[in-house]
Short mmCIF file of C-alpha atoms and ligand atoms in Angstrom, two decimals:
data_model
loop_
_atom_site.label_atom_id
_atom_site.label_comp_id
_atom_site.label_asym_id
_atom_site.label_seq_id
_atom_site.Cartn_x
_atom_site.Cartn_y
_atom_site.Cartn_z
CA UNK A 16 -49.14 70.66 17.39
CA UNK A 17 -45.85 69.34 16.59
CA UNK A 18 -44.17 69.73 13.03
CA UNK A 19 -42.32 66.73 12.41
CA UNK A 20 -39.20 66.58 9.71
CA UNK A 21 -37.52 63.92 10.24
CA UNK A 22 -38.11 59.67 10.13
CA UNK A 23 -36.25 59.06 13.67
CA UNK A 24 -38.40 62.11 15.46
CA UNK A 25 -41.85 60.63 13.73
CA UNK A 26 -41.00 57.12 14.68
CA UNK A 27 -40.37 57.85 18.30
CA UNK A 28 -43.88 60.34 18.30
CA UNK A 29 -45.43 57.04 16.80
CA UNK A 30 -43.60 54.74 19.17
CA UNK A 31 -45.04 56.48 22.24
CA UNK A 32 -48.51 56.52 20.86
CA UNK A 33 -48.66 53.18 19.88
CA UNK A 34 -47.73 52.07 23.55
CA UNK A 35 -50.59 54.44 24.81
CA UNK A 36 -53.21 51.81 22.34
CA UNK A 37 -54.09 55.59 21.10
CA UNK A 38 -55.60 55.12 17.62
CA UNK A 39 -54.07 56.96 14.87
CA UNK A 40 -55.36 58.53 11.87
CA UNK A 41 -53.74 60.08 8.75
CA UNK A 42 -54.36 62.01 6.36
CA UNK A 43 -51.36 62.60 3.31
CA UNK A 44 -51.57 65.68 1.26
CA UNK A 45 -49.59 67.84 -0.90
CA UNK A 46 -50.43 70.99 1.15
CA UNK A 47 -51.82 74.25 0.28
CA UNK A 48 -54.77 73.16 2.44
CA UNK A 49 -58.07 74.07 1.35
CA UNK A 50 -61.44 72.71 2.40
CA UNK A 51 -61.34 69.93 0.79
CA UNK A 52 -58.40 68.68 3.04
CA UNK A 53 -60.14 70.05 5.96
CA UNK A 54 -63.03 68.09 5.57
CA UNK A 55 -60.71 65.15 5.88
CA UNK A 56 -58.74 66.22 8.55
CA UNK A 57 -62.22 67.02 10.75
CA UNK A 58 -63.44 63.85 10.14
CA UNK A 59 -59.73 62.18 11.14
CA UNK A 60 -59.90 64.48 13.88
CA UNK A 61 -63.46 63.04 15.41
CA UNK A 62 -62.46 59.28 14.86
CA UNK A 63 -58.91 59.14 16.09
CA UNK A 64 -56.94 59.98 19.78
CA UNK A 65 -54.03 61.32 17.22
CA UNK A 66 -54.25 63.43 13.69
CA UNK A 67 -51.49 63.22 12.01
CA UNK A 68 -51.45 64.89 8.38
CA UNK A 69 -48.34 65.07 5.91
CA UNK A 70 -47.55 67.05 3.97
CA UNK A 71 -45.06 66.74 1.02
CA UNK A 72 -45.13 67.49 -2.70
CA UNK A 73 -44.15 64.15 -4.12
CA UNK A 74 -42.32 64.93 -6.96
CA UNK A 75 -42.10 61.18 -8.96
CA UNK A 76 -46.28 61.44 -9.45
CA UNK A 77 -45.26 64.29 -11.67
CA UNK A 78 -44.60 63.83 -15.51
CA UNK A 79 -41.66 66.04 -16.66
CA UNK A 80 -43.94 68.40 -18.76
CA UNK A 81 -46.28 68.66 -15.34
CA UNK A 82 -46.80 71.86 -13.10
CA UNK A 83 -44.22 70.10 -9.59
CA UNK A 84 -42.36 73.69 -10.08
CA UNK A 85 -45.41 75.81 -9.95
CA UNK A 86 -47.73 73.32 -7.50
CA UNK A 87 -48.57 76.17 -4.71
CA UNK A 88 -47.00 76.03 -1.75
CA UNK A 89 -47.40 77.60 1.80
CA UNK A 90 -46.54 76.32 4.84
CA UNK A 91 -47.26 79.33 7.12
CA UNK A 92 -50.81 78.74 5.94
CA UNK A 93 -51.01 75.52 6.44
CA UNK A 94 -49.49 75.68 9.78
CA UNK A 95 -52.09 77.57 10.89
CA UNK A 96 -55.23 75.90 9.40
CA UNK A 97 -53.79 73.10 10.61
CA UNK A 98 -53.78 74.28 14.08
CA UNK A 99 -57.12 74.87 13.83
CA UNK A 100 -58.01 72.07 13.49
CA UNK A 101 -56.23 70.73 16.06
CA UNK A 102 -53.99 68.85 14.23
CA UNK A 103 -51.22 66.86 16.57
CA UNK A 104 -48.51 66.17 13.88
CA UNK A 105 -48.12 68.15 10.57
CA UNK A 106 -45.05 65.30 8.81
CA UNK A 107 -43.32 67.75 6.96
CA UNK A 108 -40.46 65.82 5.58
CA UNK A 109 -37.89 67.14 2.71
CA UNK A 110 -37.40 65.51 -0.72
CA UNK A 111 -33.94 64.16 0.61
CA UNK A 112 -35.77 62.62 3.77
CA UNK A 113 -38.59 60.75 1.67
CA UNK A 114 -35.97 59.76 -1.06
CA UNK A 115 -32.25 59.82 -0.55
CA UNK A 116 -29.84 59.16 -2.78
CA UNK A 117 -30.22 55.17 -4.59
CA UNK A 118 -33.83 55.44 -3.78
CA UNK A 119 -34.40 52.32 -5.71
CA UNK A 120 -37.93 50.99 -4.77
CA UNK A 121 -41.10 51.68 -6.47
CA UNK A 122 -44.49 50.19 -5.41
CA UNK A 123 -46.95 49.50 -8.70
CA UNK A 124 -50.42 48.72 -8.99
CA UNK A 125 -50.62 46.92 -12.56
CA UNK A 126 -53.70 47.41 -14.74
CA UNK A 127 -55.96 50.24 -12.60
CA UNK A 128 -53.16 52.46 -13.12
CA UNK A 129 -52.95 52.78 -16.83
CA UNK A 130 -56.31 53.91 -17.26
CA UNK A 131 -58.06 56.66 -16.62
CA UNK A 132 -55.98 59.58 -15.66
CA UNK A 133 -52.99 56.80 -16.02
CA UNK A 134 -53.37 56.85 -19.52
CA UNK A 135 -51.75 60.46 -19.93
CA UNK A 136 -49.82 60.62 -16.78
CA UNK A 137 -47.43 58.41 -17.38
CA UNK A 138 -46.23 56.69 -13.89
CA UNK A 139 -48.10 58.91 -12.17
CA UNK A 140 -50.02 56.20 -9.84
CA UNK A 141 -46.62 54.70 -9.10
CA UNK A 142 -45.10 57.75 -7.49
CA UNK A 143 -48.51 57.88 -5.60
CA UNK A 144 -48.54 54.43 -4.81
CA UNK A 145 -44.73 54.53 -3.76
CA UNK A 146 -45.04 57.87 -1.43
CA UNK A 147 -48.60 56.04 -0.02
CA UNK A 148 -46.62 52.63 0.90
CA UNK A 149 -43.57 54.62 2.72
CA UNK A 150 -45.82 56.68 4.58
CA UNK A 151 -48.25 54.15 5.67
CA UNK A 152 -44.98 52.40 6.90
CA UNK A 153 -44.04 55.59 8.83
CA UNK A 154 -47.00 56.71 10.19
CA UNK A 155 -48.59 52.98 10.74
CA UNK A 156 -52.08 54.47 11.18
CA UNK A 157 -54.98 52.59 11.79
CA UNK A 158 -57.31 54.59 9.63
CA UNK A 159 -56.63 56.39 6.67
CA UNK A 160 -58.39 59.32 4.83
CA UNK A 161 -58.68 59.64 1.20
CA UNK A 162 -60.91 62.16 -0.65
CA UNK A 163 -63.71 61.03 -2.98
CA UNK A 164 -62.23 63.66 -5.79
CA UNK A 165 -59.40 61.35 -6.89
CA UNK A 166 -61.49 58.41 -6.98
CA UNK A 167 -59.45 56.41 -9.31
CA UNK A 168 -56.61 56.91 -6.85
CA UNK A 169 -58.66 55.98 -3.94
CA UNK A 170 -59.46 52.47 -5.83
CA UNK A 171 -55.33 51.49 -6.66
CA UNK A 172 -54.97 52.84 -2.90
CA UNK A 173 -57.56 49.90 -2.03
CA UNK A 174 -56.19 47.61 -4.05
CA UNK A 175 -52.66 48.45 -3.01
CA UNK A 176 -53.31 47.90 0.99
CA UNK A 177 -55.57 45.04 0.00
CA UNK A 178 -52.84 43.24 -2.10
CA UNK A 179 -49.45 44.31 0.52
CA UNK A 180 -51.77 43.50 3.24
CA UNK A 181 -51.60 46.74 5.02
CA UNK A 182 -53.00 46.75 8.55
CA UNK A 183 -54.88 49.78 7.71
CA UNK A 184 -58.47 50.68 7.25
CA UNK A 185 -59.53 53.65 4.89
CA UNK A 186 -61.71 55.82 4.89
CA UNK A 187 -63.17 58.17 2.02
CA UNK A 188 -64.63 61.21 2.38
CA UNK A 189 -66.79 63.06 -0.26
CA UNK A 190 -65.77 65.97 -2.72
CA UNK A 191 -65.99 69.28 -1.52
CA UNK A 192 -67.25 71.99 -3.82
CA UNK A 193 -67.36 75.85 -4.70
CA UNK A 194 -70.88 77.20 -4.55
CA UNK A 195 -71.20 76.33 -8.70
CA UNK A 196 -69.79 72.67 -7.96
CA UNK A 197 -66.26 72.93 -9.54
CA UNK A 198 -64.43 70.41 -7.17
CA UNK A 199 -62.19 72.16 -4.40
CA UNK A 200 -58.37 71.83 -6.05
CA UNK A 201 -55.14 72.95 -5.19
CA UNK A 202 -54.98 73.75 -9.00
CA UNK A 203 -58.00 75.94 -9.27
CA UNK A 204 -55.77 78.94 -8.36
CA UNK A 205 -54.25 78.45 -11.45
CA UNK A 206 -57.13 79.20 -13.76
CA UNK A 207 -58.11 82.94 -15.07
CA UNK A 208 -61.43 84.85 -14.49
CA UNK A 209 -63.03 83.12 -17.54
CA UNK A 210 -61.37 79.32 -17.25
CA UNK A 211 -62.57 79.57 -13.26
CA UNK A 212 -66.05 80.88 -14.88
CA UNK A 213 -66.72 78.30 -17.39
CA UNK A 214 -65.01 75.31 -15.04
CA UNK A 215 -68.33 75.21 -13.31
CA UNK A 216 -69.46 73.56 -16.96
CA UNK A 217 -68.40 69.84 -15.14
CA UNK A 218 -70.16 69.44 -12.11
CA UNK A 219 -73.28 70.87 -13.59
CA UNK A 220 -72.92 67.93 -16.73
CA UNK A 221 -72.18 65.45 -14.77
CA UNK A 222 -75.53 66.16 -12.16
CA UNK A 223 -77.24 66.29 -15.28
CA UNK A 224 -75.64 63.14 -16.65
CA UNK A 225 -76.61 61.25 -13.48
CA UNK A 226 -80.26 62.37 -13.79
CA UNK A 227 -80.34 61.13 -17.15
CA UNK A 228 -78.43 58.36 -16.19
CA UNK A 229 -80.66 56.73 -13.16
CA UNK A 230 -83.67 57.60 -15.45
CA UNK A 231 -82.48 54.53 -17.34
CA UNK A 232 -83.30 55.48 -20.84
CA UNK A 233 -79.85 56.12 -21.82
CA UNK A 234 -76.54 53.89 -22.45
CA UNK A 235 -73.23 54.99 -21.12
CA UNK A 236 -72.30 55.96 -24.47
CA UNK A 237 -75.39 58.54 -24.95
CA UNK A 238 -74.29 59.76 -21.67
CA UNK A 239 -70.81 60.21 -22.12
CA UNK A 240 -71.60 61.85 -25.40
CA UNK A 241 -74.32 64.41 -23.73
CA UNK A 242 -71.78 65.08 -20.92
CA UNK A 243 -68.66 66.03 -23.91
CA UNK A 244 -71.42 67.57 -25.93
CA UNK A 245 -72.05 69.82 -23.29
CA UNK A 246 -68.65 70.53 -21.91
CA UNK A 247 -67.82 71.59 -25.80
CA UNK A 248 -70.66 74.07 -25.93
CA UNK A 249 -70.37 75.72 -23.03
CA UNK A 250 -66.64 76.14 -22.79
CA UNK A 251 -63.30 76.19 -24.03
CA UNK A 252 -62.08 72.65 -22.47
CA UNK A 253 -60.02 70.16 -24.24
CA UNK A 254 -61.57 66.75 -23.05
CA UNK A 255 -58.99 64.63 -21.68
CA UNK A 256 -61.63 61.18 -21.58
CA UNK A 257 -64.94 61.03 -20.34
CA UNK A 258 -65.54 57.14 -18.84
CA UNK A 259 -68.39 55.46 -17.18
CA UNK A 260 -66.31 52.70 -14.91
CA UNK A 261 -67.34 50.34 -12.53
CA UNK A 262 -66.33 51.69 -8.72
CA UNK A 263 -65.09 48.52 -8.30
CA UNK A 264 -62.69 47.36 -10.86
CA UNK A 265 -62.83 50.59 -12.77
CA UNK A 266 -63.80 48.05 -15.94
CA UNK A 267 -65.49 50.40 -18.44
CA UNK A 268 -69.36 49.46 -18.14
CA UNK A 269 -72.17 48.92 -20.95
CA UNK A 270 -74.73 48.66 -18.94
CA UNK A 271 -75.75 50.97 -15.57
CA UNK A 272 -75.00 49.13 -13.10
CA UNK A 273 -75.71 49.52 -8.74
CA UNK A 274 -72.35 51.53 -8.53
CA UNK A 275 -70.89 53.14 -11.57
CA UNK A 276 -69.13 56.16 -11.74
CA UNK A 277 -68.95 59.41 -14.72
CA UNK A 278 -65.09 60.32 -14.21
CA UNK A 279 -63.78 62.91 -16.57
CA UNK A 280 -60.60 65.04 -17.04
CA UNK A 281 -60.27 68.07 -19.10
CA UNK A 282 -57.86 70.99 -19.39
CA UNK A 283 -59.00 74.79 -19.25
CA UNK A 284 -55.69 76.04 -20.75
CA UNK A 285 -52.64 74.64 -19.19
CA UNK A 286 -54.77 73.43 -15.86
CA UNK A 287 -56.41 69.94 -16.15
CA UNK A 288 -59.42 69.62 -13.67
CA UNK A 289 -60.76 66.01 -13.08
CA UNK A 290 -63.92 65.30 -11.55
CA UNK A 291 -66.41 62.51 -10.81
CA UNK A 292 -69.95 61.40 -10.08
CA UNK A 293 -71.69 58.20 -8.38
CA UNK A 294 -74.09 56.36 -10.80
CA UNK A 295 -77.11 54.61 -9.12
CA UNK A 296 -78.25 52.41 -11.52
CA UNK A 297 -80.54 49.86 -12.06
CA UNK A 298 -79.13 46.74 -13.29
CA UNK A 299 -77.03 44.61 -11.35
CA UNK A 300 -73.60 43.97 -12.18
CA UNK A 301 -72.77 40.12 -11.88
CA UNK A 302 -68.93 41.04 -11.47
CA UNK A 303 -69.40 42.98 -7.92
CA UNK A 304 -70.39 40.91 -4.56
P1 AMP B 422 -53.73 66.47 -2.49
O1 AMP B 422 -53.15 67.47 -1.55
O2 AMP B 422 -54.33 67.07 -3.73
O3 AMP B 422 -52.80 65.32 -2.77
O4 AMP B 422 -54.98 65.83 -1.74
C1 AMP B 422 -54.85 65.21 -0.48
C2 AMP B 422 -56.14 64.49 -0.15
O5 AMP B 422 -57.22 65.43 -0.14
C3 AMP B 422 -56.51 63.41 -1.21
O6 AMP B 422 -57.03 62.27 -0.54
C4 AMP B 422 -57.55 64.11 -2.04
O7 AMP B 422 -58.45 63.23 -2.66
C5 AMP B 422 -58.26 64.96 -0.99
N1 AMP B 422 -58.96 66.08 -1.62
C6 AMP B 422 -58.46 66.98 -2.50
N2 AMP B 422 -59.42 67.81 -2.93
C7 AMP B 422 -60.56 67.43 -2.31
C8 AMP B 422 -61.92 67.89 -2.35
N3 AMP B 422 -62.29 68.91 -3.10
N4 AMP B 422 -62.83 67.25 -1.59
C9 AMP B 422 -62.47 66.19 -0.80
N5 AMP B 422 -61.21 65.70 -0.74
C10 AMP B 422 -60.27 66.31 -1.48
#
């Protein structure tokens, strides 16, 4: 495995692999690797001849009142669970290498990026959108891997490669969970004993939700109101939105539609947790194809 720190050394790595026709795949992260990346890098790992992952802590997706200071970091771990997995290139590039000085370019995805977890984090999806576009550009993979958790980040990711016309396909891979279904996060390590207890409270509404939900005897609005009834009573969260959205367009729905998803963000102290959940639904939705 070769740990890779600067553009001209990852260029020529990709240079000589391209000329092989060996198919690439990629997977970006901010590091402190947990399974939730690993399930990624497995599956990059069966579909490609190279696995390259990166790893960087992007600070412009972080607000100035976020945690970029405190975001856990450790590379000797993630060296070796990288390794592991049999990673071939860990990009492990510095904040000076990624953006040096009159960095002026930012790459924006109007509309989907304002919503959601947009709404709050300010410019967020442009610093993700940005650090996506320059490594896709580096690493020119041919497949991609995204995790289901950040859905709303996997659909301006789409939309982003659909409308740059990046020669790259993606793939997503679903959310992986603790044994009480709180999502797998980076953050999670920040909660105490009774934030990580009660944190379970979201995954467990939102299977509920989606039982009530495909039963088709409720609106989104009854179900978004059971799911932030529920969160209330059985914790201390502060509900950052609750949204049924179309997958697609992320268009908030009235109706149940094929695909729909339940996304939700709330904070157990200073740590804000997002999750989401697939809606199967019964009507169709004349907007998809
Ligand atoms: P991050 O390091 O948080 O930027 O995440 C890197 C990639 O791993 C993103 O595509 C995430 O969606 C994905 N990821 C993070 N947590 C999980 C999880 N629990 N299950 C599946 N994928 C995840």
């Amino acid at each position: 495995m070769k740990i890779i720190k600067s553009i001209s050394s990852l260029k020529k790595e990709i240079t000589k692999n391209k000329t092989k026709n060996r198919r690439i795949g990629f997977v970006p992260t901010m590091g402190a690797l947990h399974e939730g990346h690993l399930s990624l890098i497995r599956k990059c790992r069966r579909e490609n001849d190279i696995c390259i992952i990166s790893i960087f802590v992007n600070p412009i997706q972080f607000g100035p009142s976020e945690d970029l200071a405190q975001y856990p970091r450790d590379k000797k771990k993630d060296k070796l669970l990288a390794q592991k997995e049999k990673v071939d290139i860990i990009f492990y590039p510095s904040k000076e290498t990624i953006y040096p000085r009159r960095f002026l370019t930012n790459v924006e995805v109007t509309e989907i990026s304002d919503i959601l977890c947009g709404k709050k984090r300010k410019g967020h999806f442009r610093g993700v959108t940005t650090i996506v576009a320059k490594l896709l550009n580096l690493v020119e993979p041919e497949t991609l891997y995204l995790g289901q958790k950040d859905f709303q980040q996997t659909v301006i990711i789409q939309q982003m490669v659909k409308d740059l016309n990046f020669n790259v396909k993606i793939k997503i891979g679903p959310t992986v969970r603790e044994k009480d279904g709180l999502a797998l996060s980076s953050r999670n390590a920040y909660l105490n004993i009774q934030q990580r207890r009660e944190a379970g409270v979201l995954y467990r509404t939102l299977k509920e939700a989606k039982k009530r939900a495909e039963s088709g005897k409720y609106t989104p609005q009854k179900i978004i109101n059971f799911t932030s009834q529920t969160i209330r009573q059985e914790s201390k969260a502060k509900i950052e939105y609750i949204e049924c959205v179309d997958a697609v367009n992320l268009k908030k729905i009235n109706n149940f539609y094929n695909k729909t998803i339940l996304a939700l963000a709330a904070k157990f102290g200073k740590t804000r947790l997002i999750d989401n959940i697939t809606i199967n639904g019964t009507k169709k939705n004349k907007t998809q194809t």
